[in-house]
Each structure stands twice: as structure tokens, then as C-alpha cells.
Coordinates of N, CA and C in Angstrom, one line a residue:
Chain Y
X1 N 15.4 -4.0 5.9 CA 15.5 -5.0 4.9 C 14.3 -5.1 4.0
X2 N 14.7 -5.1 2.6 CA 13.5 -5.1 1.7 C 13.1 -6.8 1.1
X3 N 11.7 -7.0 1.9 CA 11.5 -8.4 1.9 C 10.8 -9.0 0.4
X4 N 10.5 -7.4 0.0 CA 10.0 -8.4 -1.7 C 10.4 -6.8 -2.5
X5 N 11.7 -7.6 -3.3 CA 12.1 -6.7 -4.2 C 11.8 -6.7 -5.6
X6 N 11.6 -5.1 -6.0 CA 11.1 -5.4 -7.3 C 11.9 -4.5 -8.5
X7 N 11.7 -4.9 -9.7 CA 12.0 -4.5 -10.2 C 11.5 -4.8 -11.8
X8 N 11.4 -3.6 -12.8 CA 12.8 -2.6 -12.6 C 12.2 -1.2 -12.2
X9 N 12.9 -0.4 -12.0 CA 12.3 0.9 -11.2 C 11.3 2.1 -11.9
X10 N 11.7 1.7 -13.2 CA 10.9 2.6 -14.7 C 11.2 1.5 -15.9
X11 N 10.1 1.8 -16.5 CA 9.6 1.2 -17.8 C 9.3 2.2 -18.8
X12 N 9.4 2.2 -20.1 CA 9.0 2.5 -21.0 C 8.7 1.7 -22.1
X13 N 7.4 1.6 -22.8 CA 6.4 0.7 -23.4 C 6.2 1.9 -24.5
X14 N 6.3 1.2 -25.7 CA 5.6 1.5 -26.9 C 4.1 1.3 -26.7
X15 N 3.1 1.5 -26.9 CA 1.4 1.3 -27.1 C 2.0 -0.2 -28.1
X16 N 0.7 -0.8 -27.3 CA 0.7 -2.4 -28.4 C 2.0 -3.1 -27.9
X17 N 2.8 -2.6 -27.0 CA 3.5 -4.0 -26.2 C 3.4 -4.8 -25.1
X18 N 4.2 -5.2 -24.5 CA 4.2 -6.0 -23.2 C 5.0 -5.6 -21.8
X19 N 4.2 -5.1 -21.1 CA 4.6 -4.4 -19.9 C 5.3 -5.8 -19.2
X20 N 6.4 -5.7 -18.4 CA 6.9 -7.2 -17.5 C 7.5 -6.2 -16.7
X21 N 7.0 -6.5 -15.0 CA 7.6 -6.4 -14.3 C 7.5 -7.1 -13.1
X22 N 8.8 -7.8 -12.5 CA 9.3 -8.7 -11.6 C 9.1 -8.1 -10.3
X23 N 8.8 -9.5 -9.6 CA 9.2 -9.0 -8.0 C 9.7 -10.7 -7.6
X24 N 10.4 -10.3 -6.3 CA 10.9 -12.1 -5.9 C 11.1 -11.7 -4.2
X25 N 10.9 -12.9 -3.3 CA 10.6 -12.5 -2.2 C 11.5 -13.2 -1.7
X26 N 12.1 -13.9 -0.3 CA 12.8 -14.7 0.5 C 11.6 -15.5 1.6
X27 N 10.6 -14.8 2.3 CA 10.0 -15.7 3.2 C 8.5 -16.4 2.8
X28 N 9.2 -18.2 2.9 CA 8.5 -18.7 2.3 C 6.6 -18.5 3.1
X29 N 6.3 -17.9 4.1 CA 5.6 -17.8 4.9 C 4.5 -17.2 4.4
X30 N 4.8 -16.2 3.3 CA 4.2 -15.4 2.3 C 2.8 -16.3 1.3
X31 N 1.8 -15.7 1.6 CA 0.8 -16.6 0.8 C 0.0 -15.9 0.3
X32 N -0.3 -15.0 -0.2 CA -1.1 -14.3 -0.6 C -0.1 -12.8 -1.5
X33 N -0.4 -12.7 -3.3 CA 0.7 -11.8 -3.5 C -0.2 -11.1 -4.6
X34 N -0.8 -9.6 -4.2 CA -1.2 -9.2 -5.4 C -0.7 -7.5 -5.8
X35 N -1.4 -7.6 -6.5 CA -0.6 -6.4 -7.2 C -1.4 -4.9 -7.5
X36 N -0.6 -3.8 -7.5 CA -1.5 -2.6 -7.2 C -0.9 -1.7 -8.2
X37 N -1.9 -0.8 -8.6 CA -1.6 -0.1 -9.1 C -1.9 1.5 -8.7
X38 N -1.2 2.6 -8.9 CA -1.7 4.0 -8.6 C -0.9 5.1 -9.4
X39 N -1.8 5.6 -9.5 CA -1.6 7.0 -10.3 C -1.2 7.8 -9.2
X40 N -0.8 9.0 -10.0 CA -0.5 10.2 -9.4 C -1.5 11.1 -8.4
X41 N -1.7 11.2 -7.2 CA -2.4 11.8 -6.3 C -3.2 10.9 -5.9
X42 N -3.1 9.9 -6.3 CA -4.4 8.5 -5.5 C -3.8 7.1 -4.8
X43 N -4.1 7.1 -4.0 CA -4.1 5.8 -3.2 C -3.5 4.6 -4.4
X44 N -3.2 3.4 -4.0 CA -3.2 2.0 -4.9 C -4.5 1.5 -4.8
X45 N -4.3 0.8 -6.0 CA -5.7 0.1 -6.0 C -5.2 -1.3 -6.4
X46 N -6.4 -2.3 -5.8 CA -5.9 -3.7 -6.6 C -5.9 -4.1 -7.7
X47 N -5.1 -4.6 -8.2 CA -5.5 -4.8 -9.8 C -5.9 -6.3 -10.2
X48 N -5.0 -7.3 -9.7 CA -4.8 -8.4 -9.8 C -4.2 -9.5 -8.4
X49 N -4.3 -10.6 -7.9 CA -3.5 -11.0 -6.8 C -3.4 -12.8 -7.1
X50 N -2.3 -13.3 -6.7 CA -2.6 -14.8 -6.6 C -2.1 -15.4 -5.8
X51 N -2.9 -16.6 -5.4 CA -1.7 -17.6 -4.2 C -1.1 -18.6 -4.5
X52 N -0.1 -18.8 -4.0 CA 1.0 -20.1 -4.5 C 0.5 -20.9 -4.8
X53 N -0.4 -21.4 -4.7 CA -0.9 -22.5 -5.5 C -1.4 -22.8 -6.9
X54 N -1.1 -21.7 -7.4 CA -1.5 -21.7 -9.1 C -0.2 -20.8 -9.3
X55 N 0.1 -21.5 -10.6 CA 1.3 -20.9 -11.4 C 1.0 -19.2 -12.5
X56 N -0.4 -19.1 -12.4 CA -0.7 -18.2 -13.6 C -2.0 -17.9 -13.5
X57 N -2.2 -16.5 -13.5 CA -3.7 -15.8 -13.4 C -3.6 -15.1 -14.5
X58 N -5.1 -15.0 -15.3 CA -4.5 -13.6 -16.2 C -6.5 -13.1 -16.0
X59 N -6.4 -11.8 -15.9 CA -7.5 -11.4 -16.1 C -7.7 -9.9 -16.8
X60 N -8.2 -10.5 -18.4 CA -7.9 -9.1 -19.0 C -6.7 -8.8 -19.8
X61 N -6.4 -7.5 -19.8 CA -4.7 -7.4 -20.2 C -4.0 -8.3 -19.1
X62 N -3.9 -8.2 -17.4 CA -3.2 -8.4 -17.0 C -3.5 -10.1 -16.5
X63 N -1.7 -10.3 -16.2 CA -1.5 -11.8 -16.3 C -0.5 -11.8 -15.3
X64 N -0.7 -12.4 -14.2 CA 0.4 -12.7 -12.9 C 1.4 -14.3 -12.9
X65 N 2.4 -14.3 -13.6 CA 2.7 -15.6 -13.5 C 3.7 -15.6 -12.3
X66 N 3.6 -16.6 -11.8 CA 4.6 -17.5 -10.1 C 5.0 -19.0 -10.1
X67 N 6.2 -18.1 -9.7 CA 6.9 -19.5 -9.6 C 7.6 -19.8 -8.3
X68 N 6.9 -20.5 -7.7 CA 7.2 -20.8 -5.7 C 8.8 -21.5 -5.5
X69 N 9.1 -22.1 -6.6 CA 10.5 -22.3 -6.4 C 11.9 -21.6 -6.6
X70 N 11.3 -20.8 -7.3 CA 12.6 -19.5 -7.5 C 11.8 -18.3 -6.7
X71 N 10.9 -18.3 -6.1 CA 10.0 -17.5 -4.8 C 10.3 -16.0 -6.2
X72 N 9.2 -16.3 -7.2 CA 9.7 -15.0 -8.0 C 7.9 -14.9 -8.3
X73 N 7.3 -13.9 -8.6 CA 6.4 -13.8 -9.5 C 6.5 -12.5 -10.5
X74 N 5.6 -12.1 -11.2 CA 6.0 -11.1 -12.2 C 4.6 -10.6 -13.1
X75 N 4.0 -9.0 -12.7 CA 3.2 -9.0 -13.7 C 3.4 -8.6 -15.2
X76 N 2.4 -9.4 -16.0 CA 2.8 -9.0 -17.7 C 1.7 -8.3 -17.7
X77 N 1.7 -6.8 -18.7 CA 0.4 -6.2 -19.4 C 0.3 -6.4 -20.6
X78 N -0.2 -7.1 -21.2 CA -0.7 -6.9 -22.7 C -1.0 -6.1 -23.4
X79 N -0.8 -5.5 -25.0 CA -1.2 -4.9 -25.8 C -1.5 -3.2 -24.3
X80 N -0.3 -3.0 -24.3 CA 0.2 -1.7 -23.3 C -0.7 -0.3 -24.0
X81 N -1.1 -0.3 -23.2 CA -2.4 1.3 -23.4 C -1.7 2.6 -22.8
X82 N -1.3 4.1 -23.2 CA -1.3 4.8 -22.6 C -2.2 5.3 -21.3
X83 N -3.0 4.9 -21.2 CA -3.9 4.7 -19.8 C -3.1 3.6 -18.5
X84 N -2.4 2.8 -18.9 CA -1.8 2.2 -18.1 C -0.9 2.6 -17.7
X85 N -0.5 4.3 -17.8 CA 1.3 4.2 -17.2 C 0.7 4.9 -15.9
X86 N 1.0 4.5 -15.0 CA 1.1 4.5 -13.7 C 2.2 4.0 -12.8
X87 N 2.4 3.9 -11.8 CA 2.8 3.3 -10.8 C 2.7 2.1 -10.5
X88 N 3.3 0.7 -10.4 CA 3.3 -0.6 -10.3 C 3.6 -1.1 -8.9
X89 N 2.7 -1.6 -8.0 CA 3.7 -2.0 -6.7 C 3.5 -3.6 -6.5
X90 N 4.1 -4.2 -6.3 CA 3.6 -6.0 -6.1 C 3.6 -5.4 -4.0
X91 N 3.2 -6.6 -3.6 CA 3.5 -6.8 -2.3 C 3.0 -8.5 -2.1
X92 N 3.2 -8.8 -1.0 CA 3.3 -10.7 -0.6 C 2.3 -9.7 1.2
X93 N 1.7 -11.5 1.4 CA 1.1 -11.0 3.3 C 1.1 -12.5 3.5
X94 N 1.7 -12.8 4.8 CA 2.5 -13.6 5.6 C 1.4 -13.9 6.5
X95 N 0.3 -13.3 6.1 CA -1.2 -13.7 6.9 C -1.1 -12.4 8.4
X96 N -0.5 -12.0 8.2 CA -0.3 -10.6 9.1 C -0.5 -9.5 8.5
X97 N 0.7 -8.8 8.3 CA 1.5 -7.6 7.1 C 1.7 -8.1 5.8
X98 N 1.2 -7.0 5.1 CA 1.3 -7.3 3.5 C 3.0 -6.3 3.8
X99 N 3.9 -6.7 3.0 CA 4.9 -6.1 2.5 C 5.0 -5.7 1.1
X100 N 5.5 -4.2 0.5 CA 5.9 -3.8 -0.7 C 6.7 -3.6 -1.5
X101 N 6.9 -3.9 -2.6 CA 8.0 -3.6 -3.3 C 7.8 -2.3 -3.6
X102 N 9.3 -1.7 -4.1 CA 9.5 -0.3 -4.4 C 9.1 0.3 -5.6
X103 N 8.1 -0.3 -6.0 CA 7.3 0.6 -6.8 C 8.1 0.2 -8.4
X104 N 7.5 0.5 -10.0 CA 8.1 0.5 -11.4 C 7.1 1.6 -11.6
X105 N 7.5 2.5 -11.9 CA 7.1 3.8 -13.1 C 7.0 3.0 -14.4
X106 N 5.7 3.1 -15.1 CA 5.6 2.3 -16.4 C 4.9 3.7 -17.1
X107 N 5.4 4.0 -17.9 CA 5.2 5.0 -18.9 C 4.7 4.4 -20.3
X108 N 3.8 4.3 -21.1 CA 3.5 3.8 -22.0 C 3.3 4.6 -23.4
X109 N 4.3 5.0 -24.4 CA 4.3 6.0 -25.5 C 3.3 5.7 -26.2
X110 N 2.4 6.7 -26.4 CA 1.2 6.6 -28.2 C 2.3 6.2 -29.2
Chain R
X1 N -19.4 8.2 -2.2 CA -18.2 7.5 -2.2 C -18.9 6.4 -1.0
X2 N -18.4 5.2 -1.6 CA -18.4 4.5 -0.1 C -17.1 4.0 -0.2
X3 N -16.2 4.8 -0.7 CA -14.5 4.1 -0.3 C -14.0 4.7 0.6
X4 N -12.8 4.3 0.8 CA -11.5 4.6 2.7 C -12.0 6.6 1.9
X5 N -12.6 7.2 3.0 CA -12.0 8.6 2.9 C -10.2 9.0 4.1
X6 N -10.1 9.7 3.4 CA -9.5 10.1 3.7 C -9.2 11.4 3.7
X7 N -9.0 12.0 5.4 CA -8.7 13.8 5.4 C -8.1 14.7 6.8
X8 N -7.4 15.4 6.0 CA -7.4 16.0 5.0 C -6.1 15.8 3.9
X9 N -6.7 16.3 2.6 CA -5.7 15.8 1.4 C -4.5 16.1 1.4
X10 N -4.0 17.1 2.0 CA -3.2 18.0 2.0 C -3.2 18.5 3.6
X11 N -2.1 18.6 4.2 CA -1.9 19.2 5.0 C -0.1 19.4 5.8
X12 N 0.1 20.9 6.1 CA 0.7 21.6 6.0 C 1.0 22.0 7.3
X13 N 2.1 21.8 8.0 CA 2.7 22.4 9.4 C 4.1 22.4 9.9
X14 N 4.1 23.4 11.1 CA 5.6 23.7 11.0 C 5.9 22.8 11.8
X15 N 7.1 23.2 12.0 CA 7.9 21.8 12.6 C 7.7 22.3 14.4
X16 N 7.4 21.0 15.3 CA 7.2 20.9 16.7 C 5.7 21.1 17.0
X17 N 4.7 21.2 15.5 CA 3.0 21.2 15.5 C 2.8 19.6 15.9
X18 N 1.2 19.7 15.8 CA 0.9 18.2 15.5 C 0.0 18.3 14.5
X19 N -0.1 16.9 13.9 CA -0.8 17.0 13.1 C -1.6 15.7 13.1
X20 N -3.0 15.8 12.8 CA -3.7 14.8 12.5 C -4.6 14.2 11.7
X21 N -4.1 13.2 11.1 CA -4.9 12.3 9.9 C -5.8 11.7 10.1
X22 N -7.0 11.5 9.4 CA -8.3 10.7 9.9 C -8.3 10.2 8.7
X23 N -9.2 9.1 9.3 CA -9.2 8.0 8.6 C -10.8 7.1 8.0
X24 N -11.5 7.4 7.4 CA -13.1 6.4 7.8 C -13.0 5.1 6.6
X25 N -12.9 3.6 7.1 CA -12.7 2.8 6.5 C -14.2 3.0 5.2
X26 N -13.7 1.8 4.5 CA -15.3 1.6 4.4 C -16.5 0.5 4.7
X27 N -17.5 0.8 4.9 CA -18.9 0.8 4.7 C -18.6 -0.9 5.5
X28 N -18.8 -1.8 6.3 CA -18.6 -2.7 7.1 C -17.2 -3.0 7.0
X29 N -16.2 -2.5 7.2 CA -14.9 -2.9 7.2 C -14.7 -2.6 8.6
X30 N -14.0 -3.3 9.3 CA -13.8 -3.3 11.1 C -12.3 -3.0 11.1
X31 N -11.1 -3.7 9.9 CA -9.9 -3.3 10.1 C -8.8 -2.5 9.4
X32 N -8.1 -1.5 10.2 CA -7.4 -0.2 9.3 C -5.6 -0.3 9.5
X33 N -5.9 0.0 8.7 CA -4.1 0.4 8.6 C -3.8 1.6 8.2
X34 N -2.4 1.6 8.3 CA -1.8 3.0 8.0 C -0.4 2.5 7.5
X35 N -0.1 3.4 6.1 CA 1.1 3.2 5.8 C 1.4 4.4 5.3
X36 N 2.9 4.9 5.4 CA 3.3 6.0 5.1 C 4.3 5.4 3.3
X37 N 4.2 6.6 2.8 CA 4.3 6.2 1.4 C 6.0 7.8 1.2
X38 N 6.9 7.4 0.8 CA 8.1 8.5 0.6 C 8.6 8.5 -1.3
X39 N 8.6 9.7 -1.7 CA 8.4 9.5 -3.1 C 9.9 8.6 -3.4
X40 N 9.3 8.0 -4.4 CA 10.6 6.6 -5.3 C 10.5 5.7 -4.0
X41 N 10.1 5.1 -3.1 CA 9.7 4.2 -2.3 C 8.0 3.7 -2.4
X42 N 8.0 2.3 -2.0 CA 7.2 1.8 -1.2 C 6.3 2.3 -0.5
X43 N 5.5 1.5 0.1 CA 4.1 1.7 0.9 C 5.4 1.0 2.3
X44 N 5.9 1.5 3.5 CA 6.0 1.6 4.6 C 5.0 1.0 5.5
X45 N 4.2 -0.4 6.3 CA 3.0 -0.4 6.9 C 3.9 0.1 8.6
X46 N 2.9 1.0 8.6 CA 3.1 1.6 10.5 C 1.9 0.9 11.4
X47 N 0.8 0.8 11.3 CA 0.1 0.4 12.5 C -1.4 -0.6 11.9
X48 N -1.6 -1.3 12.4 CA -2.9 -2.4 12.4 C -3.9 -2.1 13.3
X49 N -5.1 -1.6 13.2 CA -6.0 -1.5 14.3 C -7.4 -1.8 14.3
X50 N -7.9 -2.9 14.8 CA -9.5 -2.9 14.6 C -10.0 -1.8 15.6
X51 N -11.6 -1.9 15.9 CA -12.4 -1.1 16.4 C -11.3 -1.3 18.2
X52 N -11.2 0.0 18.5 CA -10.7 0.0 19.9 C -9.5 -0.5 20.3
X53 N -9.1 -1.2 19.6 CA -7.5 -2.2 19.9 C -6.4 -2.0 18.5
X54 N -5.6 -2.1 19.5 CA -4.3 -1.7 18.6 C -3.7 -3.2 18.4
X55 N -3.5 -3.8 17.2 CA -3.3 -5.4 16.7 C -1.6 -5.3 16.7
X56 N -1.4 -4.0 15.9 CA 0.3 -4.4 15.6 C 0.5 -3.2 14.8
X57 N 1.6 -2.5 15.6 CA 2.4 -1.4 16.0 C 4.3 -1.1 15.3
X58 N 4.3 -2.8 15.1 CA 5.4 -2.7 14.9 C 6.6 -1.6 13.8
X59 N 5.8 -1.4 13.0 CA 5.8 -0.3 12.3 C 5.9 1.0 12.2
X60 N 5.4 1.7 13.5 CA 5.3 2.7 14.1 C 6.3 3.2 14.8
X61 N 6.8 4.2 14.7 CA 8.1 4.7 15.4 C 7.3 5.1 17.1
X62 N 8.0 4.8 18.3 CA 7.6 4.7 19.9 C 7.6 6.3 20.2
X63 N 8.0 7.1 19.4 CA 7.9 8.2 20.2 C 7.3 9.3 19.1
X64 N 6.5 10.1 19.4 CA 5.7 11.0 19.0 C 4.7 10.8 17.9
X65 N 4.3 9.1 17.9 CA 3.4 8.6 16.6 C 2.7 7.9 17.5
X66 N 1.0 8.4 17.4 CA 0.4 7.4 18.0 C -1.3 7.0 17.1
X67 N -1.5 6.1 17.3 CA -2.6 5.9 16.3 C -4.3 5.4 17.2
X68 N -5.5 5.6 16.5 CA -6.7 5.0 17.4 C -7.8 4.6 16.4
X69 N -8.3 4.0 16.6 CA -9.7 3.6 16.1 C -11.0 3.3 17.1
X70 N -11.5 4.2 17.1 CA -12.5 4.6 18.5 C -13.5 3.8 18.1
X71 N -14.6 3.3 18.7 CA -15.9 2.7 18.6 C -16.5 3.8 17.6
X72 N -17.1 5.1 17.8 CA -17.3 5.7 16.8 C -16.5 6.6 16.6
X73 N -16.8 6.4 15.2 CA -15.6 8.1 14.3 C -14.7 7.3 13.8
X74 N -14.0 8.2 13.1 CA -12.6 7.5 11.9 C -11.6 7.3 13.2
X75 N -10.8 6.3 12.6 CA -9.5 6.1 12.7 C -8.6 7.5 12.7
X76 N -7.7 7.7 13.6 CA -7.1 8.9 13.9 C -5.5 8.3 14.2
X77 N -4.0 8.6 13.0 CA -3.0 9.0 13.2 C -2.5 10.2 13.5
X78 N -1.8 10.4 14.9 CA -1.5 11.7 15.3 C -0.1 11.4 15.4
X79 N 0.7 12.9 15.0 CA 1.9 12.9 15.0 C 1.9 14.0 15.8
X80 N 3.2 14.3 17.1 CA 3.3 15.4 17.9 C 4.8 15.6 17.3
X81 N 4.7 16.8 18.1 CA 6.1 17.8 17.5 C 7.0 17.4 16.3
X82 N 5.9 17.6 15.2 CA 6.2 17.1 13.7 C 7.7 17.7 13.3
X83 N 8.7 16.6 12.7 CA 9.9 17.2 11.9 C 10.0 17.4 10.7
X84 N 10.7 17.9 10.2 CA 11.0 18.2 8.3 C 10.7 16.4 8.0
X85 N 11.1 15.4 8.7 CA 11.5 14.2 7.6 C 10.1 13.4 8.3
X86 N 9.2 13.7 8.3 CA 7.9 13.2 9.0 C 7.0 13.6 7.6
X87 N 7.5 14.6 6.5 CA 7.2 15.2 5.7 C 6.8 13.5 4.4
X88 N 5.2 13.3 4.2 CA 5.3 12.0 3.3 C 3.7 12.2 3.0
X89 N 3.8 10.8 2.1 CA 2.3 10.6 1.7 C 1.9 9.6 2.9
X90 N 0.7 9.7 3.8 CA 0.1 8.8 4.5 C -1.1 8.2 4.2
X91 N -1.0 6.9 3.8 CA -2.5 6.1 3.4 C -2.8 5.2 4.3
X92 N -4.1 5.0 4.5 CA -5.0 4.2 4.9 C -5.6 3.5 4.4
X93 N -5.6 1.8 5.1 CA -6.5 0.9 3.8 C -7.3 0.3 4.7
X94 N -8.5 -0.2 4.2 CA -9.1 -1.1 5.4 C -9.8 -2.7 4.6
X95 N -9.8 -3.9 5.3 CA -10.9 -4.5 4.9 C -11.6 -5.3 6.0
X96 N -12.4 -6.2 5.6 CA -13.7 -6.6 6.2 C -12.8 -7.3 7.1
X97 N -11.8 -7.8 7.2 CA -10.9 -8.7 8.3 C -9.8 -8.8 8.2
X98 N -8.7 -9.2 8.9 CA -7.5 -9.6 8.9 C -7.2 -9.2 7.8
X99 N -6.4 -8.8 6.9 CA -6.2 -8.3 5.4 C -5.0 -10.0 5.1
X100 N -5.5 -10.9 5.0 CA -4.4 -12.0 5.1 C -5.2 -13.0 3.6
X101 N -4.9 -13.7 3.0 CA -5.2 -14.6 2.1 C -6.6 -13.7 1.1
X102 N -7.7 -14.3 1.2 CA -8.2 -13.5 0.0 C -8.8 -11.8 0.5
X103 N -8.3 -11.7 1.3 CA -8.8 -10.0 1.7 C -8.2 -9.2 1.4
X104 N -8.4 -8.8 0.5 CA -7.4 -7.1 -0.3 C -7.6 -6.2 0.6
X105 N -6.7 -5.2 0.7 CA -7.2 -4.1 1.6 C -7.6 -2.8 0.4
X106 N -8.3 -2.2 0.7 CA -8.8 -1.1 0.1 C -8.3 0.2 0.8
X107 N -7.9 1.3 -0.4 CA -6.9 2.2 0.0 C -7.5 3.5 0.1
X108 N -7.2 4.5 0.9 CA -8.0 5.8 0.8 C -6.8 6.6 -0.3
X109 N -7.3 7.7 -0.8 CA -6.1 8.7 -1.3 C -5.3 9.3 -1.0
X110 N -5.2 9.1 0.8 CA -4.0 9.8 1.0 C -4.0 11.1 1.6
X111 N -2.8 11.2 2.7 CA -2.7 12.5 3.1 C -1.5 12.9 3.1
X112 N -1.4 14.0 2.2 CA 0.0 14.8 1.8 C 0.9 15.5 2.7
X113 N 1.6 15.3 3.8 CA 1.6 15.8 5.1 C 3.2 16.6 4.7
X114 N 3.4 17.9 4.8 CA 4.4 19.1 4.3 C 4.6 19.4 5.5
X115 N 6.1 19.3 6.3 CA 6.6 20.2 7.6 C 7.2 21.6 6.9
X116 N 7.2 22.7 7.3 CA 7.7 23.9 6.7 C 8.7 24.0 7.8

């Protein structure tokens, strides 16, 4: 069972738009949710993370908004860079195990 | 580098080999993970382990996957009599504690593991 699903599975971004991609979880037990990014042949790396107690992080292009009552969060990229198409993964940690979502391919056109 | 290495990058065996991933967190980090990665999926987490103790396993399939983190030396997942579908990306992350509330885990690159 996939405990934080994401979506959507691929993106495609003009340069100069707005990358959005969702994730939404079920266990409210989840406190800690941040977000990774990875290219092709490398590990993820962190990019951004927030905890339920703030509605909205933005640092940079990127901007994590949450909302604990529809158990949804979602990252936005701003003014979308071909340097940003990578691999997108959210994941949540329950203070144990972080869990993953299945990844968005974000491709970003010059 | 003082980030997760990880090695080797690539590695390649036939099926009923073993094969083994190592793992060196970084630089004061005490606790490691492992997660196996399958392409168009997720990060998979398989095993938790600080220095000498195994935290949580549940992840880990009970038969021919076993994992260690010795006092000295890297972190070591071993797989015995490897199958075609054992075939994935395996990463390692570590951080300074419990990876729970503000502790990000930090990720090595990965080991490319190919059964022939």
C-alpha cells in the first residue's frame, strides 16, 4: 500500500512557468514532509521540507504549500529553469520511516 | 567528498552469486539506511541500522538479504544467491540521528546492481 501518493507521474514545463506537483497522505502520524530531488545516476537530494504546523514554506524558486486537513501538500517551482528537470519525490516520516512517493519526471522546454 | 559514498557504482552478477554493497555514511553520522530504488518507482526503505544494531528490518525481505553496520568500516548490504528481479538501484542515506522531524537523511549515489 502506497502511503503518500503522488502525482502527476511526468511534467512538461515551458522555461518561465510553474512547476506543481501534489502529494497527499492518509496517516495522520506523519510529521515531518520534505521533498527531493534527483537526477539521472545520483542519489536524491533535499530540496526543501516542512512540518504541519505551517501552511507554506518557500525558499527560492521553490515553495511547499500544506494543508493538514485535506492531509495534501504540493511542491510549486517558479519561473521553471531547464536545470530543474529532474526527478521529483515528496515523502512524509512518522518519526520512524520516511515513506515515498512515486516519483514526477518534470522536464522543463528552453 | 565528505558525502554517503557509496560502492560500488555499478555492479554486475549472475544469478545464485552474492553480491555486496557498502555503504560509508557521512562524517559524524551514526545512522544508515538502505533503500532499494526500481525504475518509474519510489525509494523502497529496507533496513535501519545504527553502529552494531539493527533498529528496523521491516523492509527487508527474511531470506537471502542481510544488512550490518560494524563499529569500524561501512555499512554492508549483502544479498546471497542473487535473482534476475533483485536487479535495482540500491541507495544509502545517513544522518546524525533518528532521521525523524528536522533530520534529513543524506543520500549516497547509489549502487546499480544487474543479475545476468
Amino acid at each position: 500500500q502506497q502511503q503518500v501518493k503522488q502525482s502527476p507521474q511526468s511534467l512538461i514545463v515551458q522555461k518561465g512557468g510553474i512547476s506543481i506537483i501534489n502529494c497527499a497522505y492518509e496517516n495522520t502520524a506523519f510529521d515531518y514532509f520534505p521533498w527531493y530531488q534527483q537526477f539521472p545516476g545520483k542519489g536524491p537530494a533535499l530540496l526543501i521540507a516542512i512540518r504541519p504546523d505551517v501552511s507554506e514554506k518557500k525558499e527560492g524558486r521553490f515553495t511547499i504549500s500544506f494543508n493538514k486537513s485535506a492531509k495534501q501538500f504540493s511542491l510549486h517551482i517558479m519561473d521553471s529553469q531547464p536545470g530543474d528537470s529532474a526527478t521529483y519525490f515528496c515523502a512524509a516520516n512518522d518519526g520512524n520511516q520516511f515513506y515515498f512517493g512515486t516519483g514526477t519526471s518534470l522536464t522543463v522546454i528552453p | 567528498n565528505a558525502g554517503v559514498m557509496q560502492n560500488p557504482r555499478h555492479l554486475v552478477r549472475r544469478r545464485g552469486q552474492e553480491a555486496r554493497l557498502r555503504c560509508s555514511p557521512m562524517k559524524g553520522h551514526s545512522h544508515v539506511y538502505w533503500y532499494r530504488q526500481l525504475p518509474e518507482e519510489g525509494l523502497k526503505f529496507m533496513v535501519y541500522l545504527q553502529k552494531e544494531n539493527i533498529i528496523d528490518e521491516s523492509g527487508m525481505p527474511k531470506e537471502r538479504f542481510s544488512a550490518e553496520f560494524p563499529k569500524e568500516g561501512p555499512s554492508i548490504l549483502r544479498i546471497q544467491q542473487v535473482v534476475r528481479g533483485d536487479s535495482a538501484a540500491y541507495f544509502c542515506a545517513s544522518s546524525p540521528q533518528q532521521g525523524m522531524g528536522n533530520q534529513p537523511q543524506h543520500f549516497g549515489d547509489g549502487t546499480r546492481l544487474s543479475i545476468l
